[in-house]
Short mmCIF file of C-alpha atoms in Angstrom, two decimals:
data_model
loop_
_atom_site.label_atom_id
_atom_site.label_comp_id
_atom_site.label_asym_id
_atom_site.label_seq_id
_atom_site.Cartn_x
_atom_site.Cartn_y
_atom_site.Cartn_z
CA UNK D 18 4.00 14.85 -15.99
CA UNK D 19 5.98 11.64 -15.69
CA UNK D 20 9.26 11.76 -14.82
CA UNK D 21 11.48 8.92 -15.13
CA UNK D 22 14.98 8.32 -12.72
CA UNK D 23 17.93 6.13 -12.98
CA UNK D 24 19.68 4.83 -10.23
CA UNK D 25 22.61 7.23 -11.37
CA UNK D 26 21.17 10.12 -10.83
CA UNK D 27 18.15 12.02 -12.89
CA UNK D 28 17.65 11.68 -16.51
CA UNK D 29 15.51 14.09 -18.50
CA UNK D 30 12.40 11.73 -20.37
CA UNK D 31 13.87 12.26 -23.48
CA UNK D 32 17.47 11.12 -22.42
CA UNK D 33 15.63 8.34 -20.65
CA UNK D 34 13.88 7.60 -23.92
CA UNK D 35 17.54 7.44 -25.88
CA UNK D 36 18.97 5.02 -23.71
CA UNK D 37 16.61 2.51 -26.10
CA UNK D 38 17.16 4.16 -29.03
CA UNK D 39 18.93 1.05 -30.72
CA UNK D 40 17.15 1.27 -34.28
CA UNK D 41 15.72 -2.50 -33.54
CA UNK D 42 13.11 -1.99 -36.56
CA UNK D 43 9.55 -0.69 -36.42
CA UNK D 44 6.75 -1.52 -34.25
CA UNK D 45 3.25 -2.34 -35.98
CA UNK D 46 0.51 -1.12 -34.36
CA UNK D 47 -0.96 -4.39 -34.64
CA UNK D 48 1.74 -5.15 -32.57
CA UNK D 49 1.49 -2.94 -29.90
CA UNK D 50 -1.80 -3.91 -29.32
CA UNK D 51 -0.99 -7.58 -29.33
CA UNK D 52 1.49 -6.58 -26.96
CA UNK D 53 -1.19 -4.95 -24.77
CA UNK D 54 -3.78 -7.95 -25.02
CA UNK D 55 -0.99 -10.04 -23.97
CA UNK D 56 -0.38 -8.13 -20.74
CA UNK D 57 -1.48 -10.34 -18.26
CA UNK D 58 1.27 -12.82 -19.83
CA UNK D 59 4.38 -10.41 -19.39
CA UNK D 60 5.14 -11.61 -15.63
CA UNK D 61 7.34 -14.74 -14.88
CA UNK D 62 5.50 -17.99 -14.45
CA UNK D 63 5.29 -17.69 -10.51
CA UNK D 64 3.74 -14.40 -10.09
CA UNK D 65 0.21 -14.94 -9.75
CA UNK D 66 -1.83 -12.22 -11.49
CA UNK D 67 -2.83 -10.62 -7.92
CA UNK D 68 -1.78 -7.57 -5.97
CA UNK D 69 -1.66 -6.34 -2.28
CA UNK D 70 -2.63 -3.24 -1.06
CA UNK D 71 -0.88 -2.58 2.50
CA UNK D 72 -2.52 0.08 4.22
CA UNK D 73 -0.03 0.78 7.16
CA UNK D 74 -1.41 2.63 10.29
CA UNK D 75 1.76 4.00 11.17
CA UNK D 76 2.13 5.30 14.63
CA UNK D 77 0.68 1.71 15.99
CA UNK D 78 -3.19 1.19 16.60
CA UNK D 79 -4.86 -0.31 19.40
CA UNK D 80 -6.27 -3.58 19.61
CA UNK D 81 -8.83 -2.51 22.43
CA UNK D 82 -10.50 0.48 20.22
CA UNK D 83 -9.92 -1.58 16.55
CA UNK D 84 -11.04 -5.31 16.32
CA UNK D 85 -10.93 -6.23 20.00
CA UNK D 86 -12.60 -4.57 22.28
CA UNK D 87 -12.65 -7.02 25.50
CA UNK D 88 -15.78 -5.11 27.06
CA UNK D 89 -15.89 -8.24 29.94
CA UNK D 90 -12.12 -6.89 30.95
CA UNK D 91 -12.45 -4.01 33.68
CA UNK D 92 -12.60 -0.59 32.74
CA UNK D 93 -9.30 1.19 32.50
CA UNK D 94 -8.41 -1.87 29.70
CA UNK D 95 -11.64 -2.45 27.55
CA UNK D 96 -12.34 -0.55 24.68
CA UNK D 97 -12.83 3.45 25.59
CA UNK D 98 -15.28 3.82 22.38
CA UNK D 99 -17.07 0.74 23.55
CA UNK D 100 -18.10 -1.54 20.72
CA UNK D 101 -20.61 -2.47 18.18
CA UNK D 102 -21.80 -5.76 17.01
CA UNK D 103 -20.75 -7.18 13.89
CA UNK D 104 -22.27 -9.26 11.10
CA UNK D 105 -20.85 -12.57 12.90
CA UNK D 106 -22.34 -14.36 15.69
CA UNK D 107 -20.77 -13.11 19.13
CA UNK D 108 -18.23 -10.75 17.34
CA UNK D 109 -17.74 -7.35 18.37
CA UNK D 110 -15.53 -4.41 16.83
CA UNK D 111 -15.09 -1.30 18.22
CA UNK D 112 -17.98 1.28 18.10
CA UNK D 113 -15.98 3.64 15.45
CA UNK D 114 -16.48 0.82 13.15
CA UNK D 115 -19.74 0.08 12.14
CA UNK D 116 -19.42 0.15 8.36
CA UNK D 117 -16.54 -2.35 8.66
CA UNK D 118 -18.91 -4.52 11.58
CA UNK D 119 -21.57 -4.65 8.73
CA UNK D 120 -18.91 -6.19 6.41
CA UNK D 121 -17.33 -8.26 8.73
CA UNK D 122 -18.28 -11.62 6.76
CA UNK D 123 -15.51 -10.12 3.98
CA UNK D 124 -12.70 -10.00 6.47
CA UNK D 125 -10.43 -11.95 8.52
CA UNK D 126 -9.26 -10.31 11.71
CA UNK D 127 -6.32 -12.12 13.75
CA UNK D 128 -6.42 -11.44 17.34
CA UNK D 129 -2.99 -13.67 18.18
CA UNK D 130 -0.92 -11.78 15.85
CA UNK D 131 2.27 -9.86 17.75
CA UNK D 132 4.93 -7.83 15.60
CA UNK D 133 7.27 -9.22 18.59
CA UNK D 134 7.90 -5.39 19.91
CA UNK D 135 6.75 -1.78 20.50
CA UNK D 136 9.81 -0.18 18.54
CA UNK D 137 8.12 2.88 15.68
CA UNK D 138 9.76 1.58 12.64
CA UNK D 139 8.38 -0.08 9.28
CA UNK D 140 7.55 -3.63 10.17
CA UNK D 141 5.98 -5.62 8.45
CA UNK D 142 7.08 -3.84 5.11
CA UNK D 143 10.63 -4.04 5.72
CA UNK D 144 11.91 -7.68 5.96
CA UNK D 145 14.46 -7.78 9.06
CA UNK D 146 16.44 -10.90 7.74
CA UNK D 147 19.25 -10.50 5.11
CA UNK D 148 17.49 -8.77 2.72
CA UNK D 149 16.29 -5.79 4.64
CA UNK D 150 14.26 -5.17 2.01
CA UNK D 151 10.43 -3.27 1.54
CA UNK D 152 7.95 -5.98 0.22
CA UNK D 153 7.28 -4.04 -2.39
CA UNK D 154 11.08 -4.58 -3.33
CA UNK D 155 11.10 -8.27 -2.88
CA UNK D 156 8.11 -8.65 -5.10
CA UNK D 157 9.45 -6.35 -7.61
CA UNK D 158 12.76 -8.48 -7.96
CA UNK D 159 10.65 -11.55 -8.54
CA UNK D 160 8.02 -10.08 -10.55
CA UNK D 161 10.26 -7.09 -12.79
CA UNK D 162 9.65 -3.32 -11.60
CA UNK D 163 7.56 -2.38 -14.48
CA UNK D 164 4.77 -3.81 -16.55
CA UNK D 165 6.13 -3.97 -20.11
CA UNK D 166 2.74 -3.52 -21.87
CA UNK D 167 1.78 -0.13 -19.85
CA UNK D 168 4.50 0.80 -17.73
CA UNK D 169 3.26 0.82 -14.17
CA UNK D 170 5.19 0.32 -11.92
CA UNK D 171 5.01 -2.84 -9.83
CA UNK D 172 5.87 -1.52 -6.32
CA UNK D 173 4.68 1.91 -5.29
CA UNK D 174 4.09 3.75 -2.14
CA UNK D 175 1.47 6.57 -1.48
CA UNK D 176 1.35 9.03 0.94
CA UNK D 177 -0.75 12.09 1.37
CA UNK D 178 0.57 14.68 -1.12
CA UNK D 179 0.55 11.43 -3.65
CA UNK D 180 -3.57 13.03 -4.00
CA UNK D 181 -3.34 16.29 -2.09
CA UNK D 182 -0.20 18.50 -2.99
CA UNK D 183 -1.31 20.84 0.33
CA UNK D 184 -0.30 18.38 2.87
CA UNK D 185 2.65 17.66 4.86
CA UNK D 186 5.98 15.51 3.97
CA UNK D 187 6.04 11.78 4.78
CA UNK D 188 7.20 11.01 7.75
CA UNK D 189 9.84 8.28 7.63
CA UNK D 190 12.24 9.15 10.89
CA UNK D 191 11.52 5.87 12.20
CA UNK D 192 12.22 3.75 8.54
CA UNK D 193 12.14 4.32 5.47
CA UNK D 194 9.17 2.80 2.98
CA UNK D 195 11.36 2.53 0.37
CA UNK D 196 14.30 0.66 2.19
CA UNK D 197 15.97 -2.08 -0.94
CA UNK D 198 18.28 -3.55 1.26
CA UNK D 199 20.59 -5.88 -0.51
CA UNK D 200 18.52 -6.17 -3.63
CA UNK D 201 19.46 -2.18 -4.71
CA UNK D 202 17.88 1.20 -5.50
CA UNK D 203 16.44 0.16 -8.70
CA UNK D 204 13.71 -1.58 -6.67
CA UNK D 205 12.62 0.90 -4.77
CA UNK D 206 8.77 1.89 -4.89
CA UNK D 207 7.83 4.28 -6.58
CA UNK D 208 6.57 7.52 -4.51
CA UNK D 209 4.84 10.00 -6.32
CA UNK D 210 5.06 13.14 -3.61
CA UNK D 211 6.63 11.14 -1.13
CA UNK D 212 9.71 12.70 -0.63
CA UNK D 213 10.96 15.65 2.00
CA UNK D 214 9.96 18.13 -0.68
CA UNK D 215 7.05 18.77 -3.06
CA UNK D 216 7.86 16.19 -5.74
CA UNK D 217 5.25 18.14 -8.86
CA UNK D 218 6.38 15.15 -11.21
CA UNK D 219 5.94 11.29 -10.83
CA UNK D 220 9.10 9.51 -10.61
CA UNK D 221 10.00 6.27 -11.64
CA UNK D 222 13.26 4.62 -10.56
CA UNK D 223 14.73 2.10 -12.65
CA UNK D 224 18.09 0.96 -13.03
CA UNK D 225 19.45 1.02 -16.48
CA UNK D 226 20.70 -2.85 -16.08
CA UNK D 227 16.64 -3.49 -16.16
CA UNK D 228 15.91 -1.96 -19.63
CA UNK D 229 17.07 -4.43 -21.99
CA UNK D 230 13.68 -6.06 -22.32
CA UNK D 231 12.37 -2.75 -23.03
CA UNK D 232 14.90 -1.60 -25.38
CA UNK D 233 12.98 -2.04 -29.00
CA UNK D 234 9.88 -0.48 -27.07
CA UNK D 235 11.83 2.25 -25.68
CA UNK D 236 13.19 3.38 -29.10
CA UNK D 237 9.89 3.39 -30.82
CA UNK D 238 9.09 5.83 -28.04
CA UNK D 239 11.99 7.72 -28.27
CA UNK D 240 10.84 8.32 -32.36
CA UNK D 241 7.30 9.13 -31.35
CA UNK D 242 8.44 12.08 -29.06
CA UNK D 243 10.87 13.20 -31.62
CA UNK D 244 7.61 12.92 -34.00
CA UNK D 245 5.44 15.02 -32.09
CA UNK D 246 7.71 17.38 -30.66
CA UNK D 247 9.06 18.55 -34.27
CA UNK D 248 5.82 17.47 -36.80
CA UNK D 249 3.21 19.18 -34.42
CA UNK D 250 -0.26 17.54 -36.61
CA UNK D 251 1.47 15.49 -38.61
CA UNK D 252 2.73 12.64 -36.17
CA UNK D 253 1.02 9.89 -37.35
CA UNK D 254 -1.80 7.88 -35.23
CA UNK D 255 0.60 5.10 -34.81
CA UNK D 256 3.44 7.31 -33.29
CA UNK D 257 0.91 9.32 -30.26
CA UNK D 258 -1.50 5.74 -29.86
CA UNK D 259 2.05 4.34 -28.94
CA UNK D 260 3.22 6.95 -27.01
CA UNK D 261 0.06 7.60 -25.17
CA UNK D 262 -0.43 3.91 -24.31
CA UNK D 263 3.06 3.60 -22.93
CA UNK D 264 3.32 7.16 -21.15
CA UNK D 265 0.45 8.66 -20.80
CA UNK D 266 -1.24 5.14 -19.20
CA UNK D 267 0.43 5.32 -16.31
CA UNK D 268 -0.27 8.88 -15.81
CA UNK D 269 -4.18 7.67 -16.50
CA UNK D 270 -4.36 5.98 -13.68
CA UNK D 271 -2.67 8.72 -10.76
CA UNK D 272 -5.95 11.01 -12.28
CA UNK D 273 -8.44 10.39 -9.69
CA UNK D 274 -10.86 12.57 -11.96
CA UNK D 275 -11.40 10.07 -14.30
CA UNK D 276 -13.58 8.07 -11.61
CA UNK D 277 -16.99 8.38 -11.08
CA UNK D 278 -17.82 11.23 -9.03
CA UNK D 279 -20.14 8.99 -6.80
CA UNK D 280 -16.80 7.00 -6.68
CA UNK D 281 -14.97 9.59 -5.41
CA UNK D 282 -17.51 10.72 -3.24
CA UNK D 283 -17.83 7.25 -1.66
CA UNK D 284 -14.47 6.88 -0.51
CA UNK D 285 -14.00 10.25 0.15
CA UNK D 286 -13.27 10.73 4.16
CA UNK D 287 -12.40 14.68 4.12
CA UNK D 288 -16.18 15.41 4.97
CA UNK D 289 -15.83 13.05 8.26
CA UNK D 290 -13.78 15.38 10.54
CA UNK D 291 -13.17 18.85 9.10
CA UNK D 292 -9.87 20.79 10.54
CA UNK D 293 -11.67 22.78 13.42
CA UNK D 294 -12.93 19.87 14.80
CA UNK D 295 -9.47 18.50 15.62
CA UNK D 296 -8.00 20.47 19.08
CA UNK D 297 -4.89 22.14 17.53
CA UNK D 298 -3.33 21.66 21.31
CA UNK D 299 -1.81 18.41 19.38
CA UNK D 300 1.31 18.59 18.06
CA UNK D 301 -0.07 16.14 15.30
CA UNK D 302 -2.74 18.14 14.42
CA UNK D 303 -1.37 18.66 10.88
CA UNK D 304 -0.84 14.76 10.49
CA UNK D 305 -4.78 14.02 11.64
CA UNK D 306 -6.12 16.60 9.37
CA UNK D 307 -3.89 15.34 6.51
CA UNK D 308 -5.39 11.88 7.54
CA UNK D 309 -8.58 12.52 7.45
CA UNK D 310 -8.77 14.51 3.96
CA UNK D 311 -6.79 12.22 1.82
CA UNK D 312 -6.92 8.43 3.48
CA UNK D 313 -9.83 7.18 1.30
CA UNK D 314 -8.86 9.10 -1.98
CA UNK D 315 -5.41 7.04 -1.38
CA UNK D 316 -6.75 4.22 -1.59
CA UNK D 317 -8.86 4.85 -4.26
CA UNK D 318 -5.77 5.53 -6.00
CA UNK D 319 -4.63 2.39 -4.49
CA UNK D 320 -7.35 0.38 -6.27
CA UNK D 321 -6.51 2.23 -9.66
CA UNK D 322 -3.22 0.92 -9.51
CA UNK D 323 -3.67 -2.37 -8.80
CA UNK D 324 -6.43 -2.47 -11.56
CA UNK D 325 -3.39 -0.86 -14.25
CA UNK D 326 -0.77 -3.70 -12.99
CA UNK D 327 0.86 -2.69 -10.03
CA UNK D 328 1.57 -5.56 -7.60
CA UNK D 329 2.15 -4.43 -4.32
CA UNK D 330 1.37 -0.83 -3.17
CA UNK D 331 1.92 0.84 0.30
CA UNK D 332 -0.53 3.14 1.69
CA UNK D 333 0.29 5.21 4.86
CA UNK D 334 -0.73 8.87 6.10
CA UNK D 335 2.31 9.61 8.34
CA UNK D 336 1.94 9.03 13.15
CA UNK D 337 -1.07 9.55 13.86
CA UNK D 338 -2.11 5.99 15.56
CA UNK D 339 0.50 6.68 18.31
CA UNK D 340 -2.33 7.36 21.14
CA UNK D 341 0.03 8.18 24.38
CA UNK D 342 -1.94 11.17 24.98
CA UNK D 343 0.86 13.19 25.39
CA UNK D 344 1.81 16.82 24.15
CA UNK D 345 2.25 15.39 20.32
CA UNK D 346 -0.78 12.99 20.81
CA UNK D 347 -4.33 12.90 21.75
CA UNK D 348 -6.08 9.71 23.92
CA UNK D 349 -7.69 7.20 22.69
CA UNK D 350 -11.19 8.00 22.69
CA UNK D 351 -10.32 11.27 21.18
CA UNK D 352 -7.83 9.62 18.60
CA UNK D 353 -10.67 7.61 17.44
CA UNK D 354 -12.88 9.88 16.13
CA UNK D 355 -9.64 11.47 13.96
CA UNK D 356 -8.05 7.89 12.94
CA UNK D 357 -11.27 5.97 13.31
CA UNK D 358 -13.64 7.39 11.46
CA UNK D 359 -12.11 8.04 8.35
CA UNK D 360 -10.11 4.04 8.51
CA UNK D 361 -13.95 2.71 8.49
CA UNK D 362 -15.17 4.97 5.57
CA UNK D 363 -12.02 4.28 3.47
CA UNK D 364 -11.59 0.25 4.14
CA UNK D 365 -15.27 -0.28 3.99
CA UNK D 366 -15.34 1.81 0.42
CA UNK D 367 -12.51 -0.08 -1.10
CA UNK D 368 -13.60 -3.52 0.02
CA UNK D 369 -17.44 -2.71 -1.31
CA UNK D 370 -15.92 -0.86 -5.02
CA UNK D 371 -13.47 -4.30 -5.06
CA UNK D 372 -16.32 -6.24 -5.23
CA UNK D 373 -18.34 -4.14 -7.58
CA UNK D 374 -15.46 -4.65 -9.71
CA UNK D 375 -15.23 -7.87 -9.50
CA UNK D 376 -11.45 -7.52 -7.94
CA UNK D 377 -12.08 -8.99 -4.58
CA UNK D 378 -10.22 -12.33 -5.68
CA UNK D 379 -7.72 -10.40 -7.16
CA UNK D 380 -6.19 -7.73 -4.70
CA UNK D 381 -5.63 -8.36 -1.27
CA UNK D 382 -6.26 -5.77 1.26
CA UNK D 383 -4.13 -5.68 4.26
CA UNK D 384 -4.53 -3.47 7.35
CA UNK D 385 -1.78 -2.84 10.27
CA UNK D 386 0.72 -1.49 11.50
CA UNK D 387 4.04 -1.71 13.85
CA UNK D 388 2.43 -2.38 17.31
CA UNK D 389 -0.44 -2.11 19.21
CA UNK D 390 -0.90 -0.94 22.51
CA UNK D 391 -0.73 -1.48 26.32
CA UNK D 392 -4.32 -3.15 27.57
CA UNK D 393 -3.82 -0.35 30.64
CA UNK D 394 -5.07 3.00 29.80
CA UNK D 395 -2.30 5.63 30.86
CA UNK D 396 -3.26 8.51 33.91
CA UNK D 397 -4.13 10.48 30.56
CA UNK D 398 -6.14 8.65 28.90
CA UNK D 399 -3.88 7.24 26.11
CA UNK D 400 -2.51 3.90 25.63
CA UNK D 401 1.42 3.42 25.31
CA UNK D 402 3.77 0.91 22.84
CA UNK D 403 2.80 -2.55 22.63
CA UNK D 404 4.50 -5.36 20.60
CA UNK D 405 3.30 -8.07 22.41
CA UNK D 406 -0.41 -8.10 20.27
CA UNK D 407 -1.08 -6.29 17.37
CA UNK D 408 -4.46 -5.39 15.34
CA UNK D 409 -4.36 -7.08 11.97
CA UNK D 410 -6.93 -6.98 9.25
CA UNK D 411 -6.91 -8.90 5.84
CA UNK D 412 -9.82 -8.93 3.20
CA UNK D 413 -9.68 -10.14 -0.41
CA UNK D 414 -7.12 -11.49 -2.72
CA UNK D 415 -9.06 -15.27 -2.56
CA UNK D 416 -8.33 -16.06 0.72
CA UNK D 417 -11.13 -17.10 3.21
CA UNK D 418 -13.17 -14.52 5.17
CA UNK D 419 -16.01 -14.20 7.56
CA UNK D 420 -13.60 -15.22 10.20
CA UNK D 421 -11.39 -14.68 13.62
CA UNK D 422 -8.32 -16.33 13.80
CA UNK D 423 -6.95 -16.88 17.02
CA UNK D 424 -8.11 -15.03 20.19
CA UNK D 425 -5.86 -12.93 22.80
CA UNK D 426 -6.43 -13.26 26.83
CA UNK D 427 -8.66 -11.72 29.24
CA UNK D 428 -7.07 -8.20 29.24
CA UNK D 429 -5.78 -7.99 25.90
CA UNK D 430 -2.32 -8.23 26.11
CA UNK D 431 -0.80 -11.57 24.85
CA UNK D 432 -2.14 -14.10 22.70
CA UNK D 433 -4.17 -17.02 24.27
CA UNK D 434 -3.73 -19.22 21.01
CA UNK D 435 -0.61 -19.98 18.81
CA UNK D 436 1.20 -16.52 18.84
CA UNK D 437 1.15 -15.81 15.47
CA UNK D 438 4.17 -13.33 13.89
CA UNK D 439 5.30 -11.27 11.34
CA UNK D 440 6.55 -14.31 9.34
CA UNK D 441 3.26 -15.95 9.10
CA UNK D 442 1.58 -12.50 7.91
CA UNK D 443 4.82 -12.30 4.66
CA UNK D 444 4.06 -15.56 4.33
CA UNK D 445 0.69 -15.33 3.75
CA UNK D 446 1.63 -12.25 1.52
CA UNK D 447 3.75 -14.22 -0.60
CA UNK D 448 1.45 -17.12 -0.89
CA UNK D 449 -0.81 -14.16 -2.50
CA UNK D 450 1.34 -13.22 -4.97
CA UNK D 451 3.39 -16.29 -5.96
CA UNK D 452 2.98 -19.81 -6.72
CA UNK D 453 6.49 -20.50 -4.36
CA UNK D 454 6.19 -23.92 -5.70
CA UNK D 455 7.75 -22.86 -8.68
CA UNK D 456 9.43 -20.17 -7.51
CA UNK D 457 11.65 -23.09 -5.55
CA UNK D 458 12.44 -24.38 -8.81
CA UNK D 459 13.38 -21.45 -10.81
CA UNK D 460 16.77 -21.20 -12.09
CA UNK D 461 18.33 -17.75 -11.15
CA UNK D 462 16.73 -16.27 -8.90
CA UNK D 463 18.90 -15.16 -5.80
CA UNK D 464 18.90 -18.02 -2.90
CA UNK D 465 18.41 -15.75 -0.02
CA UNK D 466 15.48 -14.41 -1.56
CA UNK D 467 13.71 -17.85 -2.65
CA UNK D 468 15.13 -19.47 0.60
CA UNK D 469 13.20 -16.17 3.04
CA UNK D 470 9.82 -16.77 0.45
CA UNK D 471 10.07 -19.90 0.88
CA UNK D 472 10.70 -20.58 4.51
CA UNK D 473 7.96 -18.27 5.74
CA UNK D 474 4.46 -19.82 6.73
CA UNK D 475 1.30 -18.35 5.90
CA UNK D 476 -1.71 -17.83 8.98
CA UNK D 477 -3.58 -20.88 9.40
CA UNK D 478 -7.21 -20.69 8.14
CA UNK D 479 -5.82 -17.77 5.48
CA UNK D 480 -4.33 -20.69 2.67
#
């Protein structure tokens, strides 16, 4: 069921409905289906038809045990999985990721990029200048927060119970995904089970300053319920093929049962480590579970999204890359096999069904998260907070791959090259999803926002 939400509080689908109710005159379905062939013309001139994926390893991953694994640095600081040999000369992942090593000449991996510190909070999604805004948001603003022609939402976030009603709340102590900042609550993502408590609908969050383009739409809508909920049979084709476009689309794509079963089965990462396998002596043991039975199925979901219009979508499955081997985390070596394992399976999946799908030059995968870690292994064999070089991953979206950018020092810690920052990755981000050329030289748009697009640089060797 789709539930729709104003910023004003909750609104019942047919009171949503109303609010267009305006009597405008009747929609054709020739039309409507105009309407729908022109979909890929319904965003501003600047927003490029692309999307980004963000898959956010919350909790902060290593370097050492990701993409750089430093096996010439002494033991006690190289990689405790050791590392495996990729598909480009001389370059080494670690050993948990051999799928990923075999696809390595599809991906760009920087090894001088530093989110600048080792604080748990939702960086890069969550802009720190003025805006203080999720990315998500920001595109949203530029781009509108729904797709006219189907509805989807343009900004979403999905965590676990988004595919897997059994699993735990999101975690968002440190931050908050859907954080609007300055820009308001009508652009935040939407989060189908994201919230504190089992959400059994999907929500949509729009404020009701954003509906006039929708209005005429709305009302034929609002007719068609009306139609079916009183005429049972008799609702005419016109009335449900509208309805069910418009409604029942955007449900479409949340329904992971419509794929392919070998689909499914391909990105599906529950198999990988199974519940008794994971030492409940972890506090976290719930989080690495939920991790490993739903992180490939969300972003297979991911993919379905992006394919039905949605611009920007934030994957995350909740701490459970924060390695300190302590009493709420395992090590590193341990870690791996929960976090590891199912990150290749997934990432590999999605970047091989992308390209099946010919949507490799379309959405841009990006993998990270809000630190990496110290290039000493701890007396317990974790590794601690680390801001000072974090892993980062990119693959698709038309930008070049088969490459390392930048390289880090001896033991791990600092970048040996140009530092590069979170401003370079939004700006690379942005370059993805707008032309910024002509976003300088829109009228109305708000200047903080165009000035912050606008000012950030993309990653050298990624534009």
């Amino acid at each position: 069921m789709l539930t729709f939400f104003d910023r004003h509080g909750r609104l019942g689908r047919r009171d949503f409905l109303r609010i267009g109710g305006l009597g405008l005159g009747g929609l054709t379905l020739p039309q409507l289906l105009s309407w729908q062939a022109a979909a890929a013309e319904d965003r501003p001139a600047f927003v490029k038809d692309k999307s980004v994926v963000f898959l956010f390893l919350q909790g902060g991953p290593s370097q050492f045990e990701t993409f750089d694994p430093k096996m010439n640095a002494p033991t006690g600081i190289h990689s405790t999985t050791g590392e495996t040999a990729t598909k480009l000369s001389g370059v080494t992942f670690g050993a948990t990721f051999k799928r990923l090593a075999a696809l390595a000449d599809k991906l760009s991996v920087v090894r001088s990029y530093q989110s600048g510190n080792g604080n748990h909070d939702i960086k890069p999604i969550v802009c720190k200048e003025s805006l203080g805004a999720n990315l998500g948001s920001l595109y949203a603003r530029l781009a509108g927060t729904n797709r006219p022609a189907s509805g989807m939402p343009t900004n979403a976030a999905i965590f676990p119970r988004a595919v897997d009603p059994t699993t735990g709340a999101a975690q968002e102590g440190f931050g908050k995904f859907g954080a609007t900042g300055s820009l308001g609550s009508a652009y935040a993502p939407f989060t189908p089970g994201g919230g504190g408590d089992l959400q059994k609908d999907m929500q949509l969050t729009l404020g009701r300053d954003r509906l006039d383009d929708r209005r005429e739409l709305l009302g034929e809508l609002d007719r068609a319920q009306r139609a079916r909920d009183t005429a049972g049979e008799s609702v005419s084709h016109f009335q449900d093929q509208a309805f069910q476009t418009i409604v029942g689309g955007v449900a479409k794509a949340f329904d992971l049962s419509r794929e392919d079963p070998k689909t499914i089965a391909r990105y599906d990462t529950a198999p990988l480590v199974a519940p008794d396998q994971i030492s409940r002596k972890w506090h976290n043991y719930n989080h690495y579970v939920d991790n490993a039975k739903t992180l490939g199925k969300l972003l297979l979901l991911a993919r379905r999204l992006c394919e039905q219009g949605c611009g920007f979508v934030t994957v995350t499955t909740n701490f459970v890359w924060d390695m300190h081997a302590d009493e709420n985390n395992c090590g590193c070596e341990e870690g791996m096999t929960y976090t590891g394992l199912p990150l290749d399976h997934a990432v590999s999946a999605f970047i091989e069904d992308c390209a099946a799908r010919g949507l490799s030059e379309k959405i841009l995968l990006v993998v990270s998260g809000e630190m990496g870690r110290t290039p000493s292994v701890n007396k317990n064999g974790g590794r601690d907070h680390w801001g000072n070089l974090t892993p980062l991953l990119l693959s698709g979206g038309g930008l070049p791959t088969g490459q390392v950018i930048g390289q880090s020092t001896r033991n791990g810690g600092e970048p040996a090259t140009e530092p590069l920052g979170i401003s370079h990755l939004l700006g690379t981000i942005m370059h993805t999803l707008f032309d910024l050329g002509t976003v300088r030289t829109t009228r109305g748009l708000p200047t903080d926002l165009v000035q912050a697009l606008t000012g950030w640089t993309p990653i050298p060797g990624l534009v």
